[in-house]
Coordinates of C-alpha atoms in Angstrom, one line a residue:
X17 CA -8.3 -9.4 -37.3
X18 CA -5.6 -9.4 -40.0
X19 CA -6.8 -6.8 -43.4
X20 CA -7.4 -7.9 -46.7
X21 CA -4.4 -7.8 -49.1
X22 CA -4.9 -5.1 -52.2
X23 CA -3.3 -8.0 -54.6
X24 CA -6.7 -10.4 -54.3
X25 CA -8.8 -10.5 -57.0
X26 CA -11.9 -12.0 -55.7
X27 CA -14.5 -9.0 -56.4
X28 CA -15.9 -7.0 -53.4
X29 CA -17.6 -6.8 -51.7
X30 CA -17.0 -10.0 -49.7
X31 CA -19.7 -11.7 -47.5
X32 CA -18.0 -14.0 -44.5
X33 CA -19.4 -16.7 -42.1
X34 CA -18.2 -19.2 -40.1
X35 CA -21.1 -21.6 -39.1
X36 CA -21.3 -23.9 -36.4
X37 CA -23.8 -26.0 -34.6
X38 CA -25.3 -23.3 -32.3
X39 CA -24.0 -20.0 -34.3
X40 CA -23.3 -17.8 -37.2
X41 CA -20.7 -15.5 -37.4
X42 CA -21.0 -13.3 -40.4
X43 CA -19.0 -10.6 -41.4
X44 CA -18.3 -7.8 -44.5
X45 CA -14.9 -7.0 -46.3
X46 CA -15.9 -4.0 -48.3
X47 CA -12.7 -2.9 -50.4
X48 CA -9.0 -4.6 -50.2
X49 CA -6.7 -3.6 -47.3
X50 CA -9.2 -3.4 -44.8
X51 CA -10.2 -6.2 -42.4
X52 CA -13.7 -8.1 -41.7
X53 CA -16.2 -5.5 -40.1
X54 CA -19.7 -5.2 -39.2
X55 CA -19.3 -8.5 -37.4
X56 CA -22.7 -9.7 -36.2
X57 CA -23.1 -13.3 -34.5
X58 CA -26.9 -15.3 -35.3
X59 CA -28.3 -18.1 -33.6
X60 CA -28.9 -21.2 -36.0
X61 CA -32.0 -22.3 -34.2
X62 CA -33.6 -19.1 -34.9
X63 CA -33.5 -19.5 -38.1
X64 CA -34.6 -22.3 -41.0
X65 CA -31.7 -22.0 -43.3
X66 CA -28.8 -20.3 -43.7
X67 CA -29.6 -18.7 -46.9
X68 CA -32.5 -17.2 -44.4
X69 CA -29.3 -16.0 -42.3
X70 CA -27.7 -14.9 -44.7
X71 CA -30.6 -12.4 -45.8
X72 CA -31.2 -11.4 -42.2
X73 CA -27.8 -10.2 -41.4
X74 CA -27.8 -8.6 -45.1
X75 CA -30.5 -7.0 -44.0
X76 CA -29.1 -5.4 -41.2
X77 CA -26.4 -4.1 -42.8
X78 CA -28.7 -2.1 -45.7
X79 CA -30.3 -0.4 -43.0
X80 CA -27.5 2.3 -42.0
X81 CA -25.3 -0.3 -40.9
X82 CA -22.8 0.7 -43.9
X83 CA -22.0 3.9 -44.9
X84 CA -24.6 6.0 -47.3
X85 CA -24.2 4.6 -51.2
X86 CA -22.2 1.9 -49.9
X87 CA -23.2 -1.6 -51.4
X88 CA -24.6 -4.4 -49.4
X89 CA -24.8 -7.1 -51.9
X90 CA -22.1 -9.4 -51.9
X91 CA -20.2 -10.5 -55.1
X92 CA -17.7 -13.0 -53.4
X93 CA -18.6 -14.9 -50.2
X94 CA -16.7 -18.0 -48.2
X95 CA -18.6 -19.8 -45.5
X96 CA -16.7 -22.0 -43.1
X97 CA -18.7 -24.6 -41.9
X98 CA -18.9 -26.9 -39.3
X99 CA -19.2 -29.9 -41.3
X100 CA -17.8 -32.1 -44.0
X101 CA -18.0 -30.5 -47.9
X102 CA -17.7 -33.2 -49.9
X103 CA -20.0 -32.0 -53.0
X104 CA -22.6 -29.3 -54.1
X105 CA -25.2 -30.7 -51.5
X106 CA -24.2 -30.0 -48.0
X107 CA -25.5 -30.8 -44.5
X108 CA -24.6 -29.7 -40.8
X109 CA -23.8 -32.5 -38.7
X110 CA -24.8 -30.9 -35.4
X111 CA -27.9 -28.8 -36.9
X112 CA -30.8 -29.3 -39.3
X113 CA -29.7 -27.1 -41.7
X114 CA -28.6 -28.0 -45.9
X115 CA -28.3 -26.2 -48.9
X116 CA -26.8 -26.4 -52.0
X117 CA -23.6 -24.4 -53.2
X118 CA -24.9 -23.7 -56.4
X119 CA -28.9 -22.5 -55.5
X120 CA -27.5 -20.8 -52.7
X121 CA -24.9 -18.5 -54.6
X122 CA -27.5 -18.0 -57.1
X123 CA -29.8 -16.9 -54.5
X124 CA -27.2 -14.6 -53.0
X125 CA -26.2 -13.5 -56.7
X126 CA -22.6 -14.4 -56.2
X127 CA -20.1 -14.7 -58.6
X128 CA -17.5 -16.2 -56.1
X129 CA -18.6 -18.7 -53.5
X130 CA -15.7 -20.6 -51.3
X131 CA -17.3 -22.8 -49.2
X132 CA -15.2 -24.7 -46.9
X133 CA -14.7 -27.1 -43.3
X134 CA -14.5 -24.9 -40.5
X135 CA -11.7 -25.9 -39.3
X136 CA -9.8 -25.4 -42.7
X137 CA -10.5 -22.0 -42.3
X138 CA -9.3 -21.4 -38.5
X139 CA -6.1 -23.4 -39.7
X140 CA -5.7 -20.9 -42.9
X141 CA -6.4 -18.0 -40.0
X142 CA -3.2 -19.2 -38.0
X143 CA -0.3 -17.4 -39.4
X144 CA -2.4 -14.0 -39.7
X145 CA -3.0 -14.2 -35.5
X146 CA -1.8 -11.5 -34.0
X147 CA -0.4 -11.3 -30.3
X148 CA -3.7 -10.4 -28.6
X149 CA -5.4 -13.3 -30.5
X150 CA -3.3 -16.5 -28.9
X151 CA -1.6 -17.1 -25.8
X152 CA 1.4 -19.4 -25.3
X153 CA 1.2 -23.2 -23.5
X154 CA 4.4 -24.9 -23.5
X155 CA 7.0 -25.5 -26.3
X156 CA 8.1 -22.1 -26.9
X157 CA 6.8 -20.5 -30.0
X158 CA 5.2 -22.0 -33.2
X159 CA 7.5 -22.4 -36.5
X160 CA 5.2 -21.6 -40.4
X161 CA 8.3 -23.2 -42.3
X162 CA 6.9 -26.8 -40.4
X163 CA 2.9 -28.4 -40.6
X164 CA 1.1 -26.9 -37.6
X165 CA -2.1 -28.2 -36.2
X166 CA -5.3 -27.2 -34.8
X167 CA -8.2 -29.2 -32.4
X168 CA -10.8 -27.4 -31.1
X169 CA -13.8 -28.3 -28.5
X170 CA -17.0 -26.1 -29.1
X171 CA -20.1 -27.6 -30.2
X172 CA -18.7 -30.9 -31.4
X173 CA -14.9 -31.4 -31.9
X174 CA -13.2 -29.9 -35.1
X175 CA -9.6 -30.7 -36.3
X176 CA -7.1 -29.2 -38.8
X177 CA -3.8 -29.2 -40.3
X178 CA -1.8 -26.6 -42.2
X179 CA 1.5 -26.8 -44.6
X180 CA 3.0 -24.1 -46.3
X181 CA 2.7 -24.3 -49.9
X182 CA 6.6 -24.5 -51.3
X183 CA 5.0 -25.4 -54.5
X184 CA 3.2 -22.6 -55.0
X185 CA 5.8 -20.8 -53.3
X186 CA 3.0 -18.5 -51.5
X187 CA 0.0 -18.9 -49.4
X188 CA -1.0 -22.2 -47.7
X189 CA -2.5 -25.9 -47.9
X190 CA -5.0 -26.3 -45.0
X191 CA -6.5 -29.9 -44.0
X192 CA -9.8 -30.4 -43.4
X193 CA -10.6 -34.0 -41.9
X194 CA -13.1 -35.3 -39.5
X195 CA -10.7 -36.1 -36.4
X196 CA -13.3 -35.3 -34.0
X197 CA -14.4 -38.5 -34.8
X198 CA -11.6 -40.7 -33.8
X199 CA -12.3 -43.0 -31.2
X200 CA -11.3 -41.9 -28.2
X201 CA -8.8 -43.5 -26.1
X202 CA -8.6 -44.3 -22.2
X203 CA -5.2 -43.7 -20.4
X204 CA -5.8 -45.2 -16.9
X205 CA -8.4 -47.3 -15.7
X206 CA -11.0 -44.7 -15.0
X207 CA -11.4 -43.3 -18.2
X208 CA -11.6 -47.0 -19.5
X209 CA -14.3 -47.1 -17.2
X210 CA -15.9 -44.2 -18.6
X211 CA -15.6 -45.3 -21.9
X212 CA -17.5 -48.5 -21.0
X213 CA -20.2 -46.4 -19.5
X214 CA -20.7 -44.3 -22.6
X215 CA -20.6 -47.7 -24.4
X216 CA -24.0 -48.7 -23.6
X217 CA -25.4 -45.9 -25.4
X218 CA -23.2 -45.3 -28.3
X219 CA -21.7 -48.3 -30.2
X220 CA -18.6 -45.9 -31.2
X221 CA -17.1 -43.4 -28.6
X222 CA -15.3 -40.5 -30.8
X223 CA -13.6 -38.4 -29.0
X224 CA -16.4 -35.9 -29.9
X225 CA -18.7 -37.8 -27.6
X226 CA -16.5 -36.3 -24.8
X227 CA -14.5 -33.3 -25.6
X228 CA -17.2 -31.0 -26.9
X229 CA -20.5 -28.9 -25.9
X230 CA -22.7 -32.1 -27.2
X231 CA -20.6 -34.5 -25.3
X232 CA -20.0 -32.6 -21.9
X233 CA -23.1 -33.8 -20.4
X234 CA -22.4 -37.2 -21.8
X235 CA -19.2 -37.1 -19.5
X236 CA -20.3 -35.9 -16.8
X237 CA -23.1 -38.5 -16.6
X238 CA -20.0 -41.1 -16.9
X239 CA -18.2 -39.6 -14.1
X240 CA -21.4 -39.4 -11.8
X241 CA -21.8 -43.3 -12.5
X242 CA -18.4 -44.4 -12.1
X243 CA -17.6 -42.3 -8.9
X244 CA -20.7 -43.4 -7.8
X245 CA -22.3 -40.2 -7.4
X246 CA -25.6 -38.6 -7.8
X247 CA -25.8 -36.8 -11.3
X248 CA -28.1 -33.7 -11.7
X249 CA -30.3 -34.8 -14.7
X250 CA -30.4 -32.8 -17.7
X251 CA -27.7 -30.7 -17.5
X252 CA -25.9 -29.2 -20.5
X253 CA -22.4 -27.7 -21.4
X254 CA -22.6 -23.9 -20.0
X255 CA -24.3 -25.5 -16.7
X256 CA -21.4 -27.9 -16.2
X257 CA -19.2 -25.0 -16.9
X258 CA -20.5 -22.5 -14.4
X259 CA -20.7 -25.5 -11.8
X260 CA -17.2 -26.7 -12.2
X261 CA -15.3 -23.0 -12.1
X262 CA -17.7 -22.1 -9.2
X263 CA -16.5 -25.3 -7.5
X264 CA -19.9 -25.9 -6.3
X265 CA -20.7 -29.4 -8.0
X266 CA -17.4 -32.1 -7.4
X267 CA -19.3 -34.2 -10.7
X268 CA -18.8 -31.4 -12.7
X269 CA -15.2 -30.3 -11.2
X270 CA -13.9 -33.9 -11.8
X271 CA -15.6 -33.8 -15.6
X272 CA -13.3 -30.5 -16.6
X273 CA -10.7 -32.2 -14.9
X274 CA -10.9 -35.3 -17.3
X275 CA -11.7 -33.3 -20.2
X276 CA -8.5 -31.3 -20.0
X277 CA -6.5 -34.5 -19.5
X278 CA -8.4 -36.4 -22.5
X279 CA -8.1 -33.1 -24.9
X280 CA -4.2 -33.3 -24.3
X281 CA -4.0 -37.1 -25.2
X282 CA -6.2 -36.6 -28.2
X283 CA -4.1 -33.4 -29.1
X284 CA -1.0 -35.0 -28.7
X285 CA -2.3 -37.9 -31.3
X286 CA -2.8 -35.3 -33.5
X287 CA 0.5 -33.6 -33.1
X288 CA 1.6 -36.8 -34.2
X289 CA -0.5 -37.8 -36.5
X290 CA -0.2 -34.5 -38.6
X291 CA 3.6 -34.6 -37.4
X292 CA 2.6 -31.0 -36.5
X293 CA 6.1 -29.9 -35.2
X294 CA 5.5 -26.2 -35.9
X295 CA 2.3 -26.4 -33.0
X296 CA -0.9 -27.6 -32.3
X297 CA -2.9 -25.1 -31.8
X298 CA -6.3 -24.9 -29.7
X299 CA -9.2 -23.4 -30.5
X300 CA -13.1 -23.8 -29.9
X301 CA -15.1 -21.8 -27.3
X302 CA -14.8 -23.9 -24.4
X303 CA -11.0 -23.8 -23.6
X304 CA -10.9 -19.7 -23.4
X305 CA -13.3 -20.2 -21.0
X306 CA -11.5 -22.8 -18.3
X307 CA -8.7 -19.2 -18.2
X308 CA -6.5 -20.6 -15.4
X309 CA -8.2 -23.9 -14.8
X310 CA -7.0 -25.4 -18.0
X311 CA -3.5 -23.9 -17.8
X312 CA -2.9 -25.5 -14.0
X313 CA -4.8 -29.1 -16.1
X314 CA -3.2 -32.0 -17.2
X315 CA -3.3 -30.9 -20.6
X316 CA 0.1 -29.8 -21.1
X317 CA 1.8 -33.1 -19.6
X318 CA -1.2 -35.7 -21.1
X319 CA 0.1 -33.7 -24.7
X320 CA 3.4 -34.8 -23.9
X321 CA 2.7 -38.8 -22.3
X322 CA 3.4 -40.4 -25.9
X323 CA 6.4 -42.7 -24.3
X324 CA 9.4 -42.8 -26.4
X325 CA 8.0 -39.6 -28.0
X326 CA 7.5 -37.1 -25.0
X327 CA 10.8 -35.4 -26.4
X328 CA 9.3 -34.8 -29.4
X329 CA 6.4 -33.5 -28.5
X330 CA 7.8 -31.8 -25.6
X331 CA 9.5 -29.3 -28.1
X332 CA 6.1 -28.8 -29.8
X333 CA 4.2 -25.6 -28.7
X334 CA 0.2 -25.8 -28.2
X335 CA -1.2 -22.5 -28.4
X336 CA -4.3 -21.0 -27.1
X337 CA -6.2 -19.5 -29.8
X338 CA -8.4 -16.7 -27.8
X339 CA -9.7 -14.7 -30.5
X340 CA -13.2 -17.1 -31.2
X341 CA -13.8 -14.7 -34.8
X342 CA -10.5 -16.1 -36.2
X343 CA -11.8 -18.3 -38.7
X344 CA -13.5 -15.0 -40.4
X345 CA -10.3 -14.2 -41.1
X346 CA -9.7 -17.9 -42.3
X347 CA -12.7 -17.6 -44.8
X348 CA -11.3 -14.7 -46.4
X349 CA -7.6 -16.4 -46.7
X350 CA -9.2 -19.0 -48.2
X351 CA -11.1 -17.1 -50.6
X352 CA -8.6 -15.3 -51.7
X353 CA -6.5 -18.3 -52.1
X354 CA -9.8 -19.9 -54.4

């Protein structure tokens, strides 16, 4: 992960989370020029809140965690969450946790708080990745003088966008939308089929209801149904997972298989969408975890199967983003942009 610039004024030290459905990622930036340590990862469901997080991993680090006489009370903090922020009253949309900005940085005893979308923050995180934290897919290498893109499956489906900002002639504008909830599209006559199967339980099929932890199972109940196969009830995202690169379950092999073809159409859409001809990057947690599955998938060619615009999308790289603590690093770009 990248260091902190000694020009940022934002007083340390600096608290850092990136909050999904199923974790929290928290980390500390004691002093400029030195990067996000003492990273420690929480499980939502253990806890009520995430002020209640918050304290527990605060915690940790006041007992000989940090160095002797170093501080562990923040002064400047910037959560990326997975969920819209739209006002001072915030909820999750795949947990029960809310707060409010303003109680909870008085509870902290802030005198910074950033909080921003998730995927935002991974989108501010992409021009600090380093080599070891992204692997090349096609399309050569990304371009930051052109918007870039980000979509990324973990536990529900995030999507971002990023422009360099000429007008300020330094730093970045991210874009933080709520893609994941596109309707999803069929390309051939069995994922049409699929979609009608997922019809009769959800009025509106996002593409969230497939590409993602919570939708997995969804899909691979589909696939059971429309192969006309016997589905093993009750399954969830890691099981699927396991079964699939184990090749011991052909419901769960063909699912993957179909999720890496639908991710590349819905990635491509965004490519265009976002006109993202600098890259479209892919995050989450479940890609890293296909390794070579997903790079011998359809992804690569779906991306591309936009008719009279597979040139132009052909020449657009989509990188793998393997590092899943980037968007710490996002946080603290974006609170330093604040």
């Amino acid at each position: 992960m990248s260091s902190i610039p000694a020009s940022l004024t934002a007083p340390f030290p600096w608290l850092l989370a990136d909050v999904g459905g199923s974790n929290a990622r928290f980390a500390w930036v004691a002093a400029a020029d030195q990067a996000p340590q003492h990273i420690r990862t929480l499980a939502v469901a253990e806890y009520p809140s995430l002020l209640d997080a918050a304290r527990a991993y605060l915690a940790g680090l006041s007992l000989g965690t940090l160095p002797a006489g170093a501080a562990s009370q923040p002064r400047s903090a910037a959560l990326a969450l997975a969920t819209p922020v739209t006002g001072d009253q915030v909820r999750f949309t795949n947990s029960a946790w809310s707060f409010s900005q303003a109680e909870l940085s008085a509870a902290l005893g802030l005198e910074r708080l950033c909080v921003l979308n998730d995927f935002e923050a991974l989108a501010l995180s992409l021009p600090r990745l380093r080599a070891g934290q992204w692997q090349p897919l096609g399309g050569g290498a990304p371009r930051w003088d052109l918007p870039v893109a980000v979509v990324g499956p973990g536990t529900g489906l995030g999507v971002g966008g990023l422009l360099p900002n000429a007008a300020a002639g330094k730093g970045w504008l991210a874009l933080a939308g709520e893609g994941g909830h596109a309707t999803l599209a069929a390309a051939d006559d069995f994922e049409a089929d699929l979609l009608r199967v997922a019809r009769r339980t959800h009025a509106h099929v996002s593409a969230e209801r497939f590409l993602s932890g919570i939708g997995l199972p969804l899909l691979y109940q589909c696939v059971a149904e429309v192969q006309g196969q016997r589905a093993v009830a009750d399954v969830d995202a890691p099981w699927i997972l396991e079964r699939a690169l184990a090749d011991d379950d052909a419901v769960a092999a063909r699912s993957i298989e179909t999720f890496c073809a639908m991710l590349g159409s819905f990635a491509g859409s965004v490519a265009l969408t976002f006109g993202a001809r600098g890259g479209l990057f892919i995050g989450g947690g479940i890609v890293p975890r296909l390794g070579a599955r997903f790079e011998r998938s359809q992804f690569r060619e779906r991306f591309e199967a936009k008719g009279r615009y597979r040139d132009y999308l052909a020449a657009i790289p989509t990188p793998l983003i393997t590092d899943t603590l980037a968007a710490l690093d996002g946080a603290a770009q974006a609170l330093s942009q604040s």
